[in-house]
Amino acid sequence: GEDVEQSLFLSVREGDSSVINCTYTDSSSTYLYWYKQEPGAGLQLLTYIFSNMDMKQDQRLTVLLNKKDKHLSLRIADTQTGDSAIYFCAGLTGRRALTFGSGTRLQVQP
Amino acid sequence: EAGVTQFPSHSVIEKGQTVTLRCDPISGHDNLYWYRRVMGKEIKFLLHFVKESKQDESGMPNNRFLAERTGGTYSTLKVQPAELEDSGVYFCASSHLGQENTEAFFGQGTRLTVV
C-alpha cells in the first residue's frame, strides 16, 4: 500500500467544519505537514505538527495526531469557499524529503 | 522576495523527444528538491540537491532523467527520451540548509504531457 493515504474527495457546505484525514506508515516521521494547492498554484504550507505533539491549533485550523494509530487529521472550522483546494498531508522522513499522500480535493458548496 | 519559479508552466511533447524543466529556487536556499505528481496520485520525491551536490537521488525513476544544479543556483531536470508515463506535474521546492524542520517553499509546478 501507499506510505501516506488520504481520501480523494470531500464536499462540505460553507460555514460547516471540514475534517480531512490521513494515515501514514512511517513511524519515524518527525514532522507531519498539511499543504494546500489551489488551482494553478504551487503547494502552500498550511501547518505542521511535531511527532511528539497530539494537537495543534492555528486560527481556523486544528491538527490532530494519533501516533499510535498513525493517523493525522486537519479540521477547518467555518469552511469558506476560498478553502476549496487540494489538501496534501506529508511526513518528513530521515532523508529530509517529504513523503506525500495523494491529496484530498475539498469542495465547498455555497 | 521572489518565490520558487519553474519554467515552463506547461509542456506538451511527443514520445521520444527531450524536455528540460527549469527551477529557480529562492535566493540563498541551499536545499533544492524535485517532486512529481503523476495522474492525480501522490506527490513523489525525485531528488534532493544541497548546493550543487546531489544529496539523494533515490527517487529518480530511471536513467532517462538527469538533474543538474550547476553553481548551486538554478536546477534543470531533463527527460530524454520522454515516455508516456512521464506525464505529470513536476514540482520544485527549496529551503534553507539548517534545522530539520526548515520550511520548504514550492514552485507552481510544470505540467508535462507526453503524447
PDB file of C-alpha atoms in Angstrom:
ATOM      1  CA  GLY A   1       0.000   0.000   0.000  1.00  0.00           C
ATOM      2  CA  GLU A   2       0.931   3.646  -0.160  1.00  0.00           C
ATOM      3  CA  ASP A   3       3.086   5.213   2.542  1.00  0.00           C
ATOM      4  CA  VAL A   4       0.585   8.002   3.125  1.00  0.00           C
ATOM      5  CA  GLU A   5      -3.121   7.562   2.365  1.00  0.00           C
ATOM      6  CA  GLN A   6      -5.888  10.095   2.080  1.00  0.00           C
ATOM      7  CA  SER A   7      -9.472  10.018   0.903  1.00  0.00           C
ATOM      8  CA  LEU A   8      -9.797  11.565  -2.525  1.00  0.00           C
ATOM      9  CA  PHE A   9     -12.738  13.915  -2.130  1.00  0.00           C
ATOM     10  CA  LEU A  10     -14.688  15.827   0.489  1.00  0.00           C
ATOM     11  CA  SER A  11     -17.654  18.113  -0.028  1.00  0.00           C
ATOM     12  CA  VAL A  12     -18.995  20.431   2.673  1.00  0.00           C
ATOM     13  CA  ARG A  13     -21.288  23.413   2.902  1.00  0.00           C
ATOM     14  CA  GLU A  14     -19.956  26.871   3.570  1.00  0.00           C
ATOM     15  CA  GLY A  15     -19.820  27.526   7.300  1.00  0.00           C
ATOM     16  CA  ASP A  16     -19.546  23.845   8.236  1.00  0.00           C
ATOM     17  CA  SER A  17     -16.397  22.242   9.588  1.00  0.00           C
ATOM     18  CA  SER A  18     -14.244  20.115   7.295  1.00  0.00           C
ATOM     19  CA  VAL A  19     -12.180  17.196   8.515  1.00  0.00           C
ATOM     20  CA  ILE A  20      -9.550  15.761   6.207  1.00  0.00           C
ATOM     21  CA  ASN A  21      -7.951  12.522   7.310  1.00  0.00           C
ATOM     22  CA  CYS A  22      -4.615  10.931   6.579  1.00  0.00           C
ATOM     23  CA  THR A  23      -2.928   7.704   7.612  1.00  0.00           C
ATOM     24  CA  TYR A  24       0.766   7.027   7.298  1.00  0.00           C
ATOM     25  CA  THR A  25       3.041   4.045   7.702  1.00  0.00           C
ATOM     26  CA  ASP A  26       6.445   5.528   8.523  1.00  0.00           C
ATOM     27  CA  SER A  27       6.537   5.881  12.295  1.00  0.00           C
ATOM     28  CA  SER A  28       9.910   7.617  12.063  1.00  0.00           C
ATOM     29  CA  SER A  29       8.341  10.759  10.579  1.00  0.00           C
ATOM     30  CA  THR A  30       9.422  13.544  12.878  1.00  0.00           C
ATOM     31  CA  TYR A  31       7.204  16.251  11.456  1.00  0.00           C
ATOM     32  CA  LEU A  32       3.864  15.975   9.723  1.00  0.00           C
ATOM     33  CA  TYR A  33       2.529  18.668   7.449  1.00  0.00           C
ATOM     34  CA  TRP A  34      -0.565  19.861   5.707  1.00  0.00           C
ATOM     35  CA  TYR A  35      -0.165  21.582   2.353  1.00  0.00           C
ATOM     36  CA  LYS A  36      -2.817  23.311   0.275  1.00  0.00           C
ATOM     37  CA  GLN A  37      -2.812  23.536  -3.508  1.00  0.00           C
ATOM     38  CA  GLU A  38      -5.145  25.934  -5.223  1.00  0.00           C
ATOM     39  CA  PRO A  39      -5.751  25.656  -8.985  1.00  0.00           C
ATOM     40  CA  GLY A  40      -2.705  26.721 -10.977  1.00  0.00           C
ATOM     41  CA  ALA A  41      -0.663  27.379  -7.860  1.00  0.00           C
ATOM     42  CA  GLY A  42       2.127  25.624  -6.050  1.00  0.00           C
ATOM     43  CA  LEU A  43       1.931  23.886  -2.715  1.00  0.00           C
ATOM     44  CA  GLN A  44       1.405  26.203   0.217  1.00  0.00           C
ATOM     45  CA  LEU A  45       2.359  25.065   3.698  1.00  0.00           C
ATOM     46  CA  LEU A  46      -0.673  25.428   5.965  1.00  0.00           C
ATOM     47  CA  THR A  47       0.534  23.998   9.222  1.00  0.00           C
ATOM     48  CA  TYR A  48       2.684  21.283  10.705  1.00  0.00           C
ATOM     49  CA  ILE A  49       2.909  19.253  13.899  1.00  0.00           C
ATOM     50  CA  PHE A  50       5.871  17.716  15.620  1.00  0.00           C
ATOM     51  CA  SER A  51       5.518  13.991  16.193  1.00  0.00           C
ATOM     52  CA  ASN A  52       5.575  14.278  19.989  1.00  0.00           C
ATOM     53  CA  MET A  53       2.502  16.515  19.982  1.00  0.00           C
ATOM     54  CA  ASP A  54      -1.060  15.325  19.672  1.00  0.00           C
ATOM     55  CA  MET A  55      -2.801  18.561  18.809  1.00  0.00           C
ATOM     56  CA  LYS A  56      -2.006  21.934  17.335  1.00  0.00           C
ATOM     57  CA  GLN A  57      -4.416  24.793  16.750  1.00  0.00           C
ATOM     58  CA  ASP A  58      -3.790  27.697  14.425  1.00  0.00           C
ATOM     59  CA  GLN A  59      -6.764  30.019  13.950  1.00  0.00           C
ATOM     60  CA  ARG A  60      -9.368  28.030  11.994  1.00  0.00           C
ATOM     61  CA  LEU A  61      -7.078  25.026  11.615  1.00  0.00           C
ATOM     62  CA  THR A  62      -6.754  22.193  14.116  1.00  0.00           C
ATOM     63  CA  VAL A  63      -4.342  19.333  13.565  1.00  0.00           C
ATOM     64  CA  LEU A  64      -4.795  16.120  15.490  1.00  0.00           C
ATOM     65  CA  LEU A  65      -2.142  13.429  15.584  1.00  0.00           C
ATOM     66  CA  ASN A  66      -2.726   9.906  16.858  1.00  0.00           C
ATOM     67  CA  LYS A  67       0.737   8.459  16.739  1.00  0.00           C
ATOM     68  CA  LYS A  68      -0.364   5.031  17.953  1.00  0.00           C
ATOM     69  CA  ASP A  69      -2.768   4.662  15.036  1.00  0.00           C
ATOM     70  CA  LYS A  70      -0.566   6.698  12.672  1.00  0.00           C
ATOM     71  CA  HIS A  71      -3.491   8.941  11.912  1.00  0.00           C
ATOM     72  CA  LEU A  72      -3.356  12.645  11.175  1.00  0.00           C
ATOM     73  CA  SER A  73      -6.318  14.926  10.604  1.00  0.00           C
ATOM     74  CA  LEU A  74      -6.891  18.529   9.630  1.00  0.00           C
ATOM     75  CA  ARG A  75     -10.030  20.281  10.804  1.00  0.00           C
ATOM     76  CA  ILE A  76     -11.032  23.537   9.164  1.00  0.00           C
ATOM     77  CA  ALA A  77     -13.610  25.451  11.152  1.00  0.00           C
ATOM     78  CA  ASP A  78     -16.165  27.681   9.438  1.00  0.00           C
ATOM     79  CA  THR A  79     -15.131  26.467   5.988  1.00  0.00           C
ATOM     80  CA  GLN A  80     -15.234  29.144   3.294  1.00  0.00           C
ATOM     81  CA  THR A  81     -15.409  28.893  -0.495  1.00  0.00           C
ATOM     82  CA  GLY A  82     -11.813  30.090  -0.577  1.00  0.00           C
ATOM     83  CA  ASP A  83     -10.826  26.900   1.215  1.00  0.00           C
ATOM     84  CA  SER A  84     -11.709  24.867  -1.871  1.00  0.00           C
ATOM     85  CA  ALA A  85      -8.451  23.251  -2.941  1.00  0.00           C
ATOM     86  CA  ILE A  86      -6.485  20.025  -2.795  1.00  0.00           C
ATOM     87  CA  TYR A  87      -5.008  19.272   0.606  1.00  0.00           C
ATOM     88  CA  PHE A  88      -1.946  17.072   0.959  1.00  0.00           C
ATOM     89  CA  CYS A  89      -0.612  15.560   4.126  1.00  0.00           C
ATOM     90  CA  ALA A  90       3.095  14.818   4.215  1.00  0.00           C
ATOM     91  CA  GLY A  91       5.658  13.416   6.572  1.00  0.00           C
ATOM     92  CA  LEU A  92       9.292  14.393   6.897  1.00  0.00           C
ATOM     93  CA  THR A  93      11.492  11.331   6.807  1.00  0.00           C
ATOM     94  CA  GLY A  94      15.054  10.880   7.872  1.00  0.00           C
ATOM     95  CA  ARG A  95      16.282  11.676   4.385  1.00  0.00           C
ATOM     96  CA  ARG A  96      14.846  15.179   4.817  1.00  0.00           C
ATOM     97  CA  ALA A  97      12.455  14.846   1.913  1.00  0.00           C
ATOM     98  CA  LEU A  98       8.702  14.873   2.171  1.00  0.00           C
ATOM     99  CA  THR A  99       6.505  11.828   1.655  1.00  0.00           C
ATOM    100  CA  PHE A 100       3.121  12.978   0.422  1.00  0.00           C
ATOM    101  CA  GLY A 101      -0.299  11.479   0.231  1.00  0.00           C
ATOM    102  CA  SER A 102      -2.372  11.567  -2.947  1.00  0.00           C
ATOM    103  CA  GLY A 103      -4.307  14.643  -1.860  1.00  0.00           C
ATOM    104  CA  THR A 104      -7.906  15.292  -0.832  1.00  0.00           C
ATOM    105  CA  ARG A 105      -9.958  17.596  -3.005  1.00  0.00           C
ATOM    106  CA  LEU A 106     -12.135  19.782  -0.783  1.00  0.00           C
ATOM    107  CA  GLN A 107     -15.179  21.276  -2.430  1.00  0.00           C
ATOM    108  CA  VAL A 108     -17.074  23.932  -0.501  1.00  0.00           C
ATOM    109  CA  GLN A 109     -20.676  24.451  -1.551  1.00  0.00           C
ATOM    110  CA  PRO A 110     -22.048  27.972  -1.090  1.00  0.00           C
TER     111      PRO A 110
ATOM    112  CA  GLU B   1      11.328  38.413  -2.415  1.00  0.00           C
ATOM    113  CA  ALA B   2      10.690  36.167  -5.418  1.00  0.00           C
ATOM    114  CA  GLY B   3       9.421  32.688  -4.677  1.00  0.00           C
ATOM    115  CA  VAL B   4      10.410  29.457  -6.331  1.00  0.00           C
ATOM    116  CA  THR B   5       9.818  29.785 -10.057  1.00  0.00           C
ATOM    117  CA  GLN B   6       9.516  26.999 -12.565  1.00  0.00           C
ATOM    118  CA  PHE B   7       9.646  27.110 -16.316  1.00  0.00           C
ATOM    119  CA  PRO B   8       7.782  26.243 -18.441  1.00  0.00           C
ATOM    120  CA  SER B   9       4.414  26.074 -16.728  1.00  0.00           C
ATOM    121  CA  HIS B  10       3.170  23.620 -19.345  1.00  0.00           C
ATOM    122  CA  SER B  11       4.915  21.454 -21.901  1.00  0.00           C
ATOM    123  CA  VAL B  12       3.437  19.086 -24.448  1.00  0.00           C
ATOM    124  CA  ILE B  13       5.922  16.884 -26.273  1.00  0.00           C
ATOM    125  CA  GLU B  14       5.848  13.748 -28.334  1.00  0.00           C
ATOM    126  CA  LYS B  15       7.086  10.431 -27.074  1.00  0.00           C
ATOM    127  CA  GLY B  16      10.791  10.125 -27.765  1.00  0.00           C
ATOM    128  CA  GLN B  17      11.505  13.824 -27.596  1.00  0.00           C
ATOM    129  CA  THR B  18      13.584  15.593 -24.984  1.00  0.00           C
ATOM    130  CA  VAL B  19      12.309  18.122 -22.486  1.00  0.00           C
ATOM    131  CA  THR B  20      14.184  20.235 -19.980  1.00  0.00           C
ATOM    132  CA  LEU B  21      12.447  21.688 -16.965  1.00  0.00           C
ATOM    133  CA  ARG B  22      13.965  24.527 -15.008  1.00  0.00           C
ATOM    134  CA  CYS B  23      13.665  25.577 -11.397  1.00  0.00           C
ATOM    135  CA  ASP B  24      14.907  28.808  -9.866  1.00  0.00           C
ATOM    136  CA  PRO B  25      14.923  28.433  -6.087  1.00  0.00           C
ATOM    137  CA  ILE B  26      14.622  31.249  -3.610  1.00  0.00           C
ATOM    138  CA  SER B  27      17.914  33.095  -3.454  1.00  0.00           C
ATOM    139  CA  GLY B  28      20.117  31.766  -0.677  1.00  0.00           C
ATOM    140  CA  HIS B  29      18.338  28.414  -0.372  1.00  0.00           C
ATOM    141  CA  ASP B  30      20.893  25.633  -0.497  1.00  0.00           C
ATOM    142  CA  ASN B  31      18.360  22.805  -0.460  1.00  0.00           C
ATOM    143  CA  LEU B  32      16.571  22.138  -3.723  1.00  0.00           C
ATOM    144  CA  TYR B  33      14.111  19.288  -4.251  1.00  0.00           C
ATOM    145  CA  TRP B  34      12.310  17.866  -7.243  1.00  0.00           C
ATOM    146  CA  TYR B  35       8.985  16.062  -6.828  1.00  0.00           C
ATOM    147  CA  ARG B  36       6.486  14.639  -9.305  1.00  0.00           C
ATOM    148  CA  ARG B  37       2.760  14.022  -9.204  1.00  0.00           C
ATOM    149  CA  VAL B  38       1.549  11.534 -11.774  1.00  0.00           C
ATOM    150  CA  MET B  39      -2.125  11.289 -12.792  1.00  0.00           C
ATOM    151  CA  GLY B  40      -3.654  12.577  -9.572  1.00  0.00           C
ATOM    152  CA  LYS B  41      -1.656  10.213  -7.411  1.00  0.00           C
ATOM    153  CA  GLU B  42       0.639  11.078  -4.554  1.00  0.00           C
ATOM    154  CA  ILE B  43       3.447  13.559  -4.955  1.00  0.00           C
ATOM    155  CA  LYS B  44       6.659  11.569  -5.076  1.00  0.00           C
ATOM    156  CA  PHE B  45      10.150  12.644  -4.211  1.00  0.00           C
ATOM    157  CA  LEU B  46      12.651  12.547  -7.064  1.00  0.00           C
ATOM    158  CA  LEU B  47      15.857  14.046  -5.726  1.00  0.00           C
ATOM    159  CA  HIS B  48      17.497  16.491  -3.393  1.00  0.00           C
ATOM    160  CA  PHE B  49      20.384  18.860  -4.017  1.00  0.00           C
ATOM    161  CA  VAL B  50      22.436  20.553  -1.358  1.00  0.00           C
ATOM    162  CA  LYS B  51      24.059  23.402  -3.212  1.00  0.00           C
ATOM    163  CA  GLU B  52      25.403  21.784  -6.362  1.00  0.00           C
ATOM    164  CA  SER B  53      25.708  18.276  -4.952  1.00  0.00           C
ATOM    165  CA  LYS B  54      23.135  15.535  -5.249  1.00  0.00           C
ATOM    166  CA  GLN B  55      22.319  14.586  -1.677  1.00  0.00           C
ATOM    167  CA  ASP B  56      19.740  11.957  -2.506  1.00  0.00           C
ATOM    168  CA  GLU B  57      18.563  10.807  -5.914  1.00  0.00           C
ATOM    169  CA  SER B  58      16.842   7.644  -4.773  1.00  0.00           C
ATOM    170  CA  GLY B  59      13.509   8.768  -6.209  1.00  0.00           C
ATOM    171  CA  MET B  60      14.665   9.188  -9.791  1.00  0.00           C
ATOM    172  CA  PRO B  61      12.614   6.714 -11.850  1.00  0.00           C
ATOM    173  CA  ASN B  62      15.314   5.654 -14.340  1.00  0.00           C
ATOM    174  CA  ASN B  63      18.301   6.872 -16.290  1.00  0.00           C
ATOM    175  CA  ARG B  64      16.178   8.828 -18.746  1.00  0.00           C
ATOM    176  CA  PHE B  65      16.009  11.512 -16.062  1.00  0.00           C
ATOM    177  CA  LEU B  66      19.005  13.767 -15.484  1.00  0.00           C
ATOM    178  CA  ALA B  67      19.069  16.580 -12.946  1.00  0.00           C
ATOM    179  CA  GLU B  68      21.742  19.201 -12.625  1.00  0.00           C
ATOM    180  CA  ARG B  69      22.377  22.198 -10.469  1.00  0.00           C
ATOM    181  CA  THR B  70      25.493  23.823 -11.777  1.00  0.00           C
ATOM    182  CA  GLY B  71      26.857  26.522  -9.495  1.00  0.00           C
ATOM    183  CA  GLY B  72      24.323  25.675  -6.828  1.00  0.00           C
ATOM    184  CA  THR B  73      21.736  28.121  -8.146  1.00  0.00           C
ATOM    185  CA  TYR B  74      19.029  27.066 -10.581  1.00  0.00           C
ATOM    186  CA  SER B  75      18.394  23.435 -11.426  1.00  0.00           C
ATOM    187  CA  THR B  76      17.334  21.642 -14.571  1.00  0.00           C
ATOM    188  CA  LEU B  77      15.605  18.302 -14.950  1.00  0.00           C
ATOM    189  CA  LYS B  78      15.973  16.736 -18.357  1.00  0.00           C
ATOM    190  CA  VAL B  79      13.902  13.821 -19.602  1.00  0.00           C
ATOM    191  CA  GLN B  80      15.422  12.067 -22.602  1.00  0.00           C
ATOM    192  CA  PRO B  81      13.747  10.332 -24.322  1.00  0.00           C
ATOM    193  CA  ALA B  82      10.347  11.089 -22.854  1.00  0.00           C
ATOM    194  CA  GLU B  83       7.813   8.276 -22.453  1.00  0.00           C
ATOM    195  CA  LEU B  84       4.045   8.450 -21.976  1.00  0.00           C
ATOM    196  CA  GLU B  85       4.306   7.535 -18.297  1.00  0.00           C
ATOM    197  CA  ASP B  86       6.465  10.585 -17.652  1.00  0.00           C
ATOM    198  CA  SER B  87       3.397  12.796 -17.929  1.00  0.00           C
ATOM    199  CA  GLY B  88       2.577  14.590 -14.710  1.00  0.00           C
ATOM    200  CA  VAL B  89       3.247  17.722 -12.729  1.00  0.00           C
ATOM    201  CA  TYR B  90       6.833  18.308 -11.688  1.00  0.00           C
ATOM    202  CA  PHE B  91       7.313  20.414  -8.580  1.00  0.00           C
ATOM    203  CA  CYS B  92      10.437  22.049  -7.347  1.00  0.00           C
ATOM    204  CA  ALA B  93      10.963  23.191  -3.756  1.00  0.00           C
ATOM    205  CA  SER B  94      13.754  24.978  -1.934  1.00  0.00           C
ATOM    206  CA  SER B  95      14.657  25.618   1.669  1.00  0.00           C
ATOM    207  CA  HIS B  96      17.445  26.893   3.859  1.00  0.00           C
ATOM    208  CA  LEU B  97      20.069  24.465   4.941  1.00  0.00           C
ATOM    209  CA  GLY B  98      19.984  24.016   8.679  1.00  0.00           C
ATOM    210  CA  GLN B  99      17.394  22.766  11.103  1.00  0.00           C
ATOM    211  CA  GLU B 100      15.375  19.689  10.296  1.00  0.00           C
ATOM    212  CA  ASN B 101      12.032  21.458  10.148  1.00  0.00           C
ATOM    213  CA  THR B 102      13.028  24.163   7.723  1.00  0.00           C
ATOM    214  CA  GLU B 103      10.031  25.152   5.619  1.00  0.00           C
ATOM    215  CA  ALA B 104      10.226  24.100   2.006  1.00  0.00           C
ATOM    216  CA  PHE B 105       8.747  26.560  -0.477  1.00  0.00           C
ATOM    217  CA  PHE B 106       7.239  25.104  -3.624  1.00  0.00           C
ATOM    218  CA  GLY B 107       7.019  26.389  -7.142  1.00  0.00           C
ATOM    219  CA  GLN B 108       3.796  26.299  -9.124  1.00  0.00           C
ATOM    220  CA  GLY B 109       4.908  23.189 -10.974  1.00  0.00           C
ATOM    221  CA  THR B 110       5.472  22.269 -14.612  1.00  0.00           C
ATOM    222  CA  ARG B 111       2.714  20.208 -16.179  1.00  0.00           C
ATOM    223  CA  LEU B 112       4.334  17.808 -18.633  1.00  0.00           C
ATOM    224  CA  THR B 113       2.202  15.955 -21.142  1.00  0.00           C
ATOM    225  CA  VAL B 114       3.826  13.321 -23.325  1.00  0.00           C
ATOM    226  CA  VAL B 115       1.700  12.291 -26.296  1.00  0.00           C
TER     227      VAL B 115
END
